[in-house]
Short mmCIF file of C-alpha atoms and ligand atoms in Angstrom, two decimals:
data_model
loop_
_atom_site.label_atom_id
_atom_site.label_comp_id
_atom_site.label_asym_id
_atom_site.label_seq_id
_atom_site.Cartn_x
_atom_site.Cartn_y
_atom_site.Cartn_z
CA UNK H 1 102.57 99.08 113.68
CA UNK H 2 100.45 99.04 110.06
CA UNK H 3 101.31 99.70 106.60
CA UNK H 4 99.44 103.29 105.67
CA UNK H 5 98.38 104.63 102.64
CA UNK H 6 98.84 108.34 101.49
CA UNK H 7 97.36 109.84 98.78
CA UNK H 8 98.45 112.74 97.13
CA UNK H 9 95.86 115.17 94.48
CA UNK H 10 97.17 116.44 91.14
CA UNK H 11 97.69 120.01 93.37
CA UNK H 12 99.65 118.25 95.50
CA UNK H 13 102.09 117.48 92.88
CA UNK H 14 102.22 120.02 90.35
CA UNK H 15 105.49 120.40 89.57
CA UNK H 16 108.56 119.49 90.75
CA UNK H 17 109.11 121.96 94.17
CA UNK H 18 105.55 120.21 95.34
CA UNK H 19 106.88 116.75 94.68
CA UNK H 20 109.92 117.35 96.26
CA UNK H 21 107.53 118.68 99.42
CA UNK H 22 105.33 115.68 99.35
CA UNK H 23 109.02 113.13 99.72
CA UNK H 24 109.76 114.82 102.91
CA UNK H 25 106.10 114.32 104.30
CA UNK H 26 106.44 110.76 102.67
CA UNK H 27 109.64 110.00 104.01
CA UNK H 28 108.46 111.61 107.50
CA UNK H 29 105.53 108.73 107.16
CA UNK H 30 108.18 106.01 106.19
CA UNK H 31 110.00 106.74 109.93
CA UNK H 32 106.50 106.46 111.80
CA UNK H 33 105.23 103.46 109.60
CA UNK H 34 108.31 100.71 109.17
CA UNK H 35 105.82 98.02 108.18
CA UNK H 36 106.21 100.33 104.76
CA UNK H 37 104.10 103.35 103.11
CA UNK H 38 101.99 103.22 100.08
CA UNK H 39 101.72 106.37 98.46
CA UNK H 40 99.32 106.86 95.25
CA UNK H 41 99.58 110.53 93.15
CA UNK H 42 97.65 111.33 90.79
CA UNK H 43 98.62 112.71 87.27
CA UNK H 44 100.89 117.02 88.22
CA UNK H 45 98.47 119.67 88.07
CA UNK H 46 95.65 120.11 85.39
CA UNK H 47 97.97 117.59 83.51
CA UNK H 48 94.39 115.03 82.93
CA UNK H 49 92.77 118.61 81.42
CA UNK H 50 95.16 119.33 79.44
CA UNK H 51 94.90 115.32 77.78
CA UNK H 52 92.02 115.38 77.59
CA UNK H 53 91.40 118.71 75.64
CA UNK H 54 94.11 117.21 73.10
CA UNK H 55 92.24 114.55 72.32
CA UNK H 56 89.56 116.89 71.59
CA UNK H 57 90.99 118.87 69.10
CA UNK H 58 92.14 115.21 67.30
CA UNK H 59 88.50 113.55 67.66
CA UNK H 60 84.90 114.90 68.69
CA UNK H 61 84.52 110.85 70.02
CA UNK H 62 87.91 110.22 70.98
CA UNK H 63 88.05 106.16 71.39
CA UNK H 64 87.36 104.98 74.75
CA UNK H 65 90.43 102.17 74.90
CA UNK H 66 92.99 105.24 73.21
CA UNK H 67 91.38 107.80 76.01
CA UNK H 68 92.35 104.99 79.09
CA UNK H 69 95.65 104.62 76.78
CA UNK H 70 96.70 108.48 76.94
CA UNK H 71 95.36 109.49 80.78
CA UNK H 72 97.14 106.52 82.54
CA UNK H 73 100.11 108.67 81.26
CA UNK H 74 99.80 111.53 83.72
CA UNK H 75 99.96 109.52 86.75
CA UNK H 76 102.87 107.51 85.33
CA UNK H 77 104.97 110.50 85.07
CA UNK H 78 104.25 111.16 88.71
CA UNK H 79 104.96 108.29 89.83
CA UNK H 80 108.47 108.21 88.85
CA UNK H 81 109.18 111.48 89.71
CA UNK H 82 108.45 111.18 93.45
CA UNK H 83 110.34 107.72 93.28
CA UNK H 84 113.10 109.54 91.89
CA UNK H 85 112.68 112.27 95.23
CA UNK H 86 112.51 109.83 97.23
CA UNK H 87 115.77 107.62 96.34
CA UNK H 88 117.37 111.58 96.10
CA UNK H 89 116.88 111.45 100.20
CA UNK H 90 118.07 108.32 100.83
CA UNK H 91 115.13 105.83 100.87
CA UNK H 92 114.65 102.41 98.96
CA UNK H 93 111.34 103.93 96.63
CA UNK H 94 110.04 102.38 93.29
CA UNK H 95 107.09 102.70 91.23
CA UNK H 96 104.56 101.03 89.86
CA UNK H 97 101.79 101.34 87.33
CA UNK H 98 98.39 100.24 88.29
CA UNK H 99 98.67 97.18 86.28
CA UNK H 100 102.08 96.07 88.24
CA UNK H 101 100.21 97.42 91.30
CA UNK H 102 97.79 94.87 90.63
CA UNK H 103 95.21 96.82 90.14
CA UNK H 104 92.17 94.57 88.24
CA UNK H 105 89.76 96.34 86.91
CA UNK H 106 86.30 95.39 85.30
CA UNK H 107 86.18 94.94 80.95
CA UNK H 108 85.05 99.08 81.48
CA UNK H 109 86.95 102.04 79.88
CA UNK H 110 87.01 105.34 81.72
CA UNK H 111 84.78 104.37 84.60
CA UNK H 112 85.67 100.62 85.09
CA UNK H 113 85.10 99.75 89.01
CA UNK H 114 88.09 97.70 90.29
CA UNK H 115 87.53 93.76 90.82
CA UNK H 116 90.42 92.79 93.14
CA UNK H 117 93.63 93.79 94.05
CA UNK H 118 96.17 91.49 93.57
CA UNK H 119 99.11 92.50 96.63
CA UNK H 120 101.69 90.00 95.68
CA UNK H 121 104.45 91.82 93.98
CA UNK H 122 103.44 95.44 95.88
CA UNK H 123 103.81 93.20 99.21
CA UNK H 124 106.94 91.56 98.23
CA UNK H 125 108.41 95.15 97.49
CA UNK H 126 106.96 96.54 100.86
CA UNK H 127 108.58 93.51 102.86
CA UNK H 128 112.45 95.01 101.25
CA UNK H 129 111.63 98.07 103.06
CA UNK H 130 110.26 100.12 99.95
CA UNK H 131 108.25 102.83 99.92
CA UNK H 132 105.77 101.72 96.66
CA UNK H 133 104.26 104.81 94.89
CA UNK H 134 101.60 104.01 92.77
CA UNK H 135 99.85 105.22 90.06
CA UNK H 136 95.72 106.84 91.06
CA UNK H 137 93.06 106.31 88.70
CA UNK H 138 94.34 103.28 86.33
CA UNK H 139 94.18 99.91 86.42
CA UNK H 140 93.99 96.48 83.90
CA UNK H 141 92.02 94.08 82.61
CA UNK H 142 92.55 90.57 82.93
CA UNK H 143 92.95 90.65 79.21
CA UNK H 144 95.75 93.14 79.44
CA UNK H 145 93.93 96.09 79.11
CA UNK H 146 94.11 99.18 80.69
CA UNK H 147 91.57 101.80 82.08
CA UNK H 148 90.76 104.58 84.55
CA UNK H 149 88.45 104.12 87.71
CA UNK H 150 86.46 107.85 86.01
CA UNK H 151 87.79 111.33 87.06
CA UNK H 152 89.16 111.57 91.09
CA UNK H 153 89.25 108.16 90.84
CA UNK H 154 93.35 108.53 92.54
CA UNK H 155 91.09 108.56 96.19
CA UNK H 156 89.81 105.07 94.77
CA UNK H 157 92.72 103.79 94.19
CA UNK H 158 94.07 104.56 97.59
CA UNK H 159 91.45 103.62 99.39
CA UNK H 160 91.23 100.26 97.75
CA UNK H 161 94.39 99.53 98.80
CA UNK H 162 93.57 100.23 102.06
CA UNK H 163 91.52 97.99 101.79
CA UNK H 164 93.76 95.28 100.25
CA UNK H 165 96.78 95.74 102.66
CA UNK H 166 94.85 96.02 105.82
CA UNK H 167 95.85 98.88 106.69
CA UNK H 168 93.39 100.99 108.85
CA UNK H 169 93.65 104.36 107.79
CA UNK H 170 94.43 105.94 104.41
CA UNK H 171 96.22 109.53 104.16
CA UNK H 172 93.97 111.97 101.44
CA UNK H 173 96.57 114.80 101.21
CA UNK H 174 94.60 117.47 98.94
CA UNK H 175 95.02 121.01 98.73
CA UNK H 176 92.02 122.31 101.70
CA UNK H 177 92.51 121.38 105.40
CA UNK H 178 89.64 118.78 105.62
CA UNK H 179 85.45 117.98 104.23
CA UNK H 180 84.07 121.40 104.52
CA UNK H 181 80.22 122.25 105.13
CA UNK H 182 80.28 123.61 101.66
CA UNK H 183 83.00 123.83 99.01
CA UNK H 184 85.47 125.63 101.05
CA UNK H 185 86.61 127.83 97.55
CA UNK H 186 83.07 128.96 96.92
CA UNK H 187 82.37 129.84 100.10
CA UNK H 188 84.07 131.74 102.33
CA UNK H 189 82.14 130.45 105.65
CA UNK H 190 82.10 126.95 105.04
CA UNK H 191 83.30 124.89 108.43
CA UNK H 192 85.51 122.40 108.33
CA UNK H 193 84.13 119.25 110.36
CA UNK H 194 86.53 117.16 112.56
CA UNK H 195 84.53 114.44 111.44
CA UNK H 196 81.75 112.83 109.36
CA UNK H 197 80.69 109.52 109.23
CA UNK H 198 80.42 107.31 105.94
CA UNK H 199 76.97 107.17 104.95
CA UNK H 200 76.82 111.44 104.80
CA UNK H 201 80.66 111.68 102.82
CA UNK H 202 78.70 109.11 100.45
CA UNK H 203 76.53 111.35 100.22
CA UNK H 204 77.87 114.71 99.99
CA UNK H 205 80.55 112.31 97.38
CA UNK H 206 77.85 112.00 94.97
CA UNK H 207 75.98 114.73 94.86
CA UNK H 208 78.61 116.99 93.79
CA UNK H 209 81.43 117.56 96.97
CA UNK H 210 84.48 116.89 94.63
CA UNK H 211 86.29 115.92 97.63
CA UNK H 212 86.32 112.61 97.70
CA UNK H 213 85.61 109.65 94.97
CA UNK H 214 81.95 108.76 95.75
CA UNK H 215 83.51 105.12 94.68
CA UNK H 216 86.35 105.51 97.26
CA UNK H 217 83.67 106.16 100.64
CA UNK H 218 81.85 102.98 99.33
CA UNK H 219 85.03 100.88 99.68
CA UNK H 220 86.38 102.86 102.93
CA UNK H 221 82.51 101.43 104.70
CA UNK H 222 83.20 98.00 103.23
CA UNK H 223 86.66 97.37 104.22
CA UNK H 224 86.24 100.04 107.68
CA UNK H 225 88.43 102.12 106.68
CA UNK H 226 88.58 105.04 108.38
CA UNK H 227 90.33 107.97 105.68
CA UNK H 228 91.49 111.05 106.92
CA UNK H 229 91.25 113.45 104.49
CA UNK H 230 93.82 117.05 105.52
CA UNK H 231 95.74 118.98 103.83
CA UNK H 232 99.21 118.66 102.04
CA UNK H 233 101.04 122.28 102.99
CA UNK H 234 100.47 122.27 106.60
CA UNK H 235 100.07 119.98 109.92
CA UNK H 236 96.99 120.32 111.16
CA UNK H 237 95.03 117.01 111.79
CA UNK H 238 92.12 117.60 108.78
CA UNK H 239 89.10 115.52 108.34
CA UNK H 240 87.98 112.19 109.87
CA UNK H 241 85.43 109.52 107.72
CA UNK H 242 84.60 107.13 109.76
CA UNK H 243 82.36 104.58 110.99
CA UNK H 244 79.04 106.37 113.24
CA UNK H 245 76.55 105.80 115.43
CA UNK H 246 73.35 107.69 114.35
CA UNK H 247 73.26 108.83 117.74
CA UNK H 248 76.46 110.00 117.71
CA UNK H 249 75.70 112.81 114.53
CA UNK H 250 73.82 115.30 116.67
CA UNK H 251 73.55 117.81 113.40
CA UNK H 252 70.37 117.27 111.41
CA UNK H 253 72.08 118.60 107.47
CA UNK H 254 75.89 117.80 107.39
CA UNK H 255 76.51 119.81 104.55
CA UNK H 256 75.35 121.24 100.82
CA UNK H 257 77.21 120.41 98.03
CA UNK H 258 76.49 121.34 94.11
CA UNK H 259 76.69 119.85 91.35
CA UNK H 260 77.84 121.77 87.77
CA UNK H 261 78.24 119.23 85.41
CA UNK H 262 75.36 117.46 84.99
CA UNK H 263 73.37 118.00 81.74
CA UNK H 264 69.81 117.65 81.48
CA UNK H 265 67.72 115.49 78.52
CA UNK H 266 64.22 115.75 77.78
CA UNK H 267 62.12 113.77 75.09
CA UNK H 268 58.49 115.18 74.51
CA UNK H 269 55.54 112.83 73.28
CA UNK H 270 56.81 109.91 74.85
CA UNK H 271 53.92 107.74 74.14
CA UNK H 272 51.89 106.98 78.02
CA UNK H 273 52.60 102.82 77.75
CA UNK H 274 53.48 100.96 80.61
CA UNK H 275 57.52 99.91 79.60
CA UNK H 276 58.19 102.77 77.78
CA UNK H 277 60.63 104.35 80.85
CA UNK H 278 62.17 100.76 81.29
CA UNK H 279 63.11 100.43 78.07
CA UNK H 280 64.77 104.16 77.91
CA UNK H 281 66.64 103.99 81.73
CA UNK H 282 67.85 100.36 81.08
CA UNK H 283 69.26 100.70 77.53
CA UNK H 284 71.27 104.23 78.95
CA UNK H 285 71.96 101.53 81.71
CA UNK H 286 73.35 99.06 80.20
CA UNK H 287 75.90 101.74 78.35
CA UNK H 288 76.64 102.31 82.12
CA UNK H 289 75.23 105.69 81.79
CA UNK H 290 74.13 107.25 85.34
CA UNK H 291 70.89 108.28 85.35
CA UNK H 292 70.04 111.09 88.05
CA UNK H 293 67.19 113.10 88.98
CA UNK H 294 64.10 112.19 86.82
CA UNK H 295 61.15 114.28 86.09
CA UNK H 296 57.72 112.68 84.17
CA UNK H 297 54.75 115.13 83.87
CA UNK H 298 51.52 114.32 83.13
CA UNK H 299 49.80 115.15 79.83
CA UNK H 300 45.81 114.47 78.72
CA UNK H 301 46.86 113.17 75.45
CA UNK H 302 48.08 109.93 76.14
CA UNK H 303 51.81 111.00 75.73
CA UNK H 304 54.23 112.14 78.40
CA UNK H 305 57.17 114.40 78.75
CA UNK H 306 60.57 112.63 80.43
CA UNK H 307 63.32 114.81 81.38
CA UNK H 308 66.71 113.87 82.93
CA UNK H 309 69.56 114.67 83.37
CA UNK H 310 73.40 112.77 82.80
CA UNK H 311 76.98 113.67 83.60
CA UNK H 312 78.02 116.26 81.09
CA UNK H 313 80.51 113.67 80.07
CA UNK H 314 77.61 111.06 79.02
CA UNK H 315 75.68 113.43 77.50
CA UNK H 316 77.16 112.60 73.51
CA UNK H 317 76.60 109.24 74.04
CA UNK H 318 73.54 109.43 75.86
CA UNK H 319 71.41 111.99 73.36
CA UNK H 320 72.62 109.08 70.53
CA UNK H 321 71.68 106.46 72.60
CA UNK H 322 67.94 108.07 73.09
CA UNK H 323 67.67 108.70 69.58
P1 LIG W 1 93.16 116.93 94.45
O1 LIG W 1 93.46 117.03 93.57
O2 LIG W 1 93.88 116.35 95.59
O3 LIG W 1 92.32 115.26 94.62
P2 LIG W 1 90.20 117.53 94.41
O4 LIG W 1 89.93 118.94 93.40
O5 LIG W 1 89.60 116.59 93.72
O6 LIG W 1 91.64 117.90 95.26
O7 LIG W 1 89.31 117.85 95.50
C1 LIG W 1 89.81 118.69 96.73
C2 LIG W 1 88.30 120.22 96.19
O8 LIG W 1 87.80 119.57 96.85
C3 LIG W 1 89.04 121.85 97.17
O9 LIG W 1 89.68 122.29 96.69
C4 LIG W 1 87.19 122.18 96.97
O10 LIG W 1 87.47 123.47 96.36
C5 LIG W 1 86.46 120.55 96.15
N1 LIG W 1 84.57 120.43 97.42
C6 LIG W 1 83.97 120.47 97.60
N2 LIG W 1 83.64 120.24 98.09
C7 LIG W 1 83.97 120.41 99.21
C8 LIG W 1 83.71 120.14 100.40
N3 LIG W 1 82.44 119.68 100.99
N4 LIG W 1 84.85 120.33 101.59
C9 LIG W 1 86.25 120.08 100.67
N5 LIG W 1 86.26 120.43 100.00
C10 LIG W 1 85.41 120.35 98.97
N1 LIG W 2 94.45 112.67 87.00
C1 LIG W 2 92.93 111.94 87.46
C2 LIG W 2 91.91 113.39 87.03
O1 LIG W 2 92.67 114.10 87.16
C3 LIG W 2 92.78 110.95 88.80
C4 LIG W 2 92.46 111.82 89.69
O2 LIG W 2 92.88 113.21 89.81
O3 LIG W 2 92.30 110.96 90.43
O4 LIG W 2 90.34 113.03 87.26
MG1 LIG W 3 90.33 114.64 93.01
#
């Protein structure tokens, strides 16, 4: 048997009653996985949104360092409450922040990538029989700054931990029964997929299917971790995200997705000279802003219009840079 990593999203831990239910589910997993259970949790319900809005009430462009300091508190509430609920069931449980769990990230606020996980301390707790409850979505830089991994980033914490601990499966518990052909909360006829390849899932996630954070899928592919996306409210089998050969995939289309958080920027009358577009997109890349769709029109008079999309959270910064 091996370690299992389970992740519970915000809706699964939205109140103390739900946290108790999660605790029971974790206790069952502990009975089945004597080598250890690591649980990753998100902030309760809409906590992260509430924190973002409070910051915006005080500042139009909150300082990125302080923003990460603020947002990281959400997950800290859930880990401590879940640990208490587990202890109440008679289990040994300990909570760890991202920093305590050894999650080292690059030096970038609000969308840092994990560069390394030092699992020594976490593994020591596991070997002593503790359920380890880790705060999702956060890490720490080598110079002790708290960072966050981008909205929805707890999935990535869980899958990265599974990779570091060589856990073959990472269970992602959420508010739907698995990965569907499209968002089941928007389209009544959406169908649940029993399995999906890393490549298909990565594409859906990058194009806006919120159910998994895109980097969690990249990470799973890298470490060959199977992700089991399933409901935290029932015991049904969910969707397995795993390596699949092209031949095994019989469908021409796997899913449809929409990203409603894109913002469009348009530059008018850009001189039609080699190097101008590189300057625009290179500068944005240096600021870690990823550009999605680019449309460049051709005009007769030696100038162009260039329009492109960025995530709406990056709009203000991108506008400033472009100006
Ligand atoms: P959690 O808080 O558990 O991380 P999220 O809200 O981040 O949950 O992700 C789950 C949501 O993703 C679902 O409630 C659903 O509305 C949305 N979603 C979008 N596309 C899909 C899809 N193709 N399959 C399943 N869920 C999807
Ligand atoms: N709490 C964070 C968010 O709302 C991270 C997560 O839920 O995965 O984006
Ligand atoms: Mg999520």
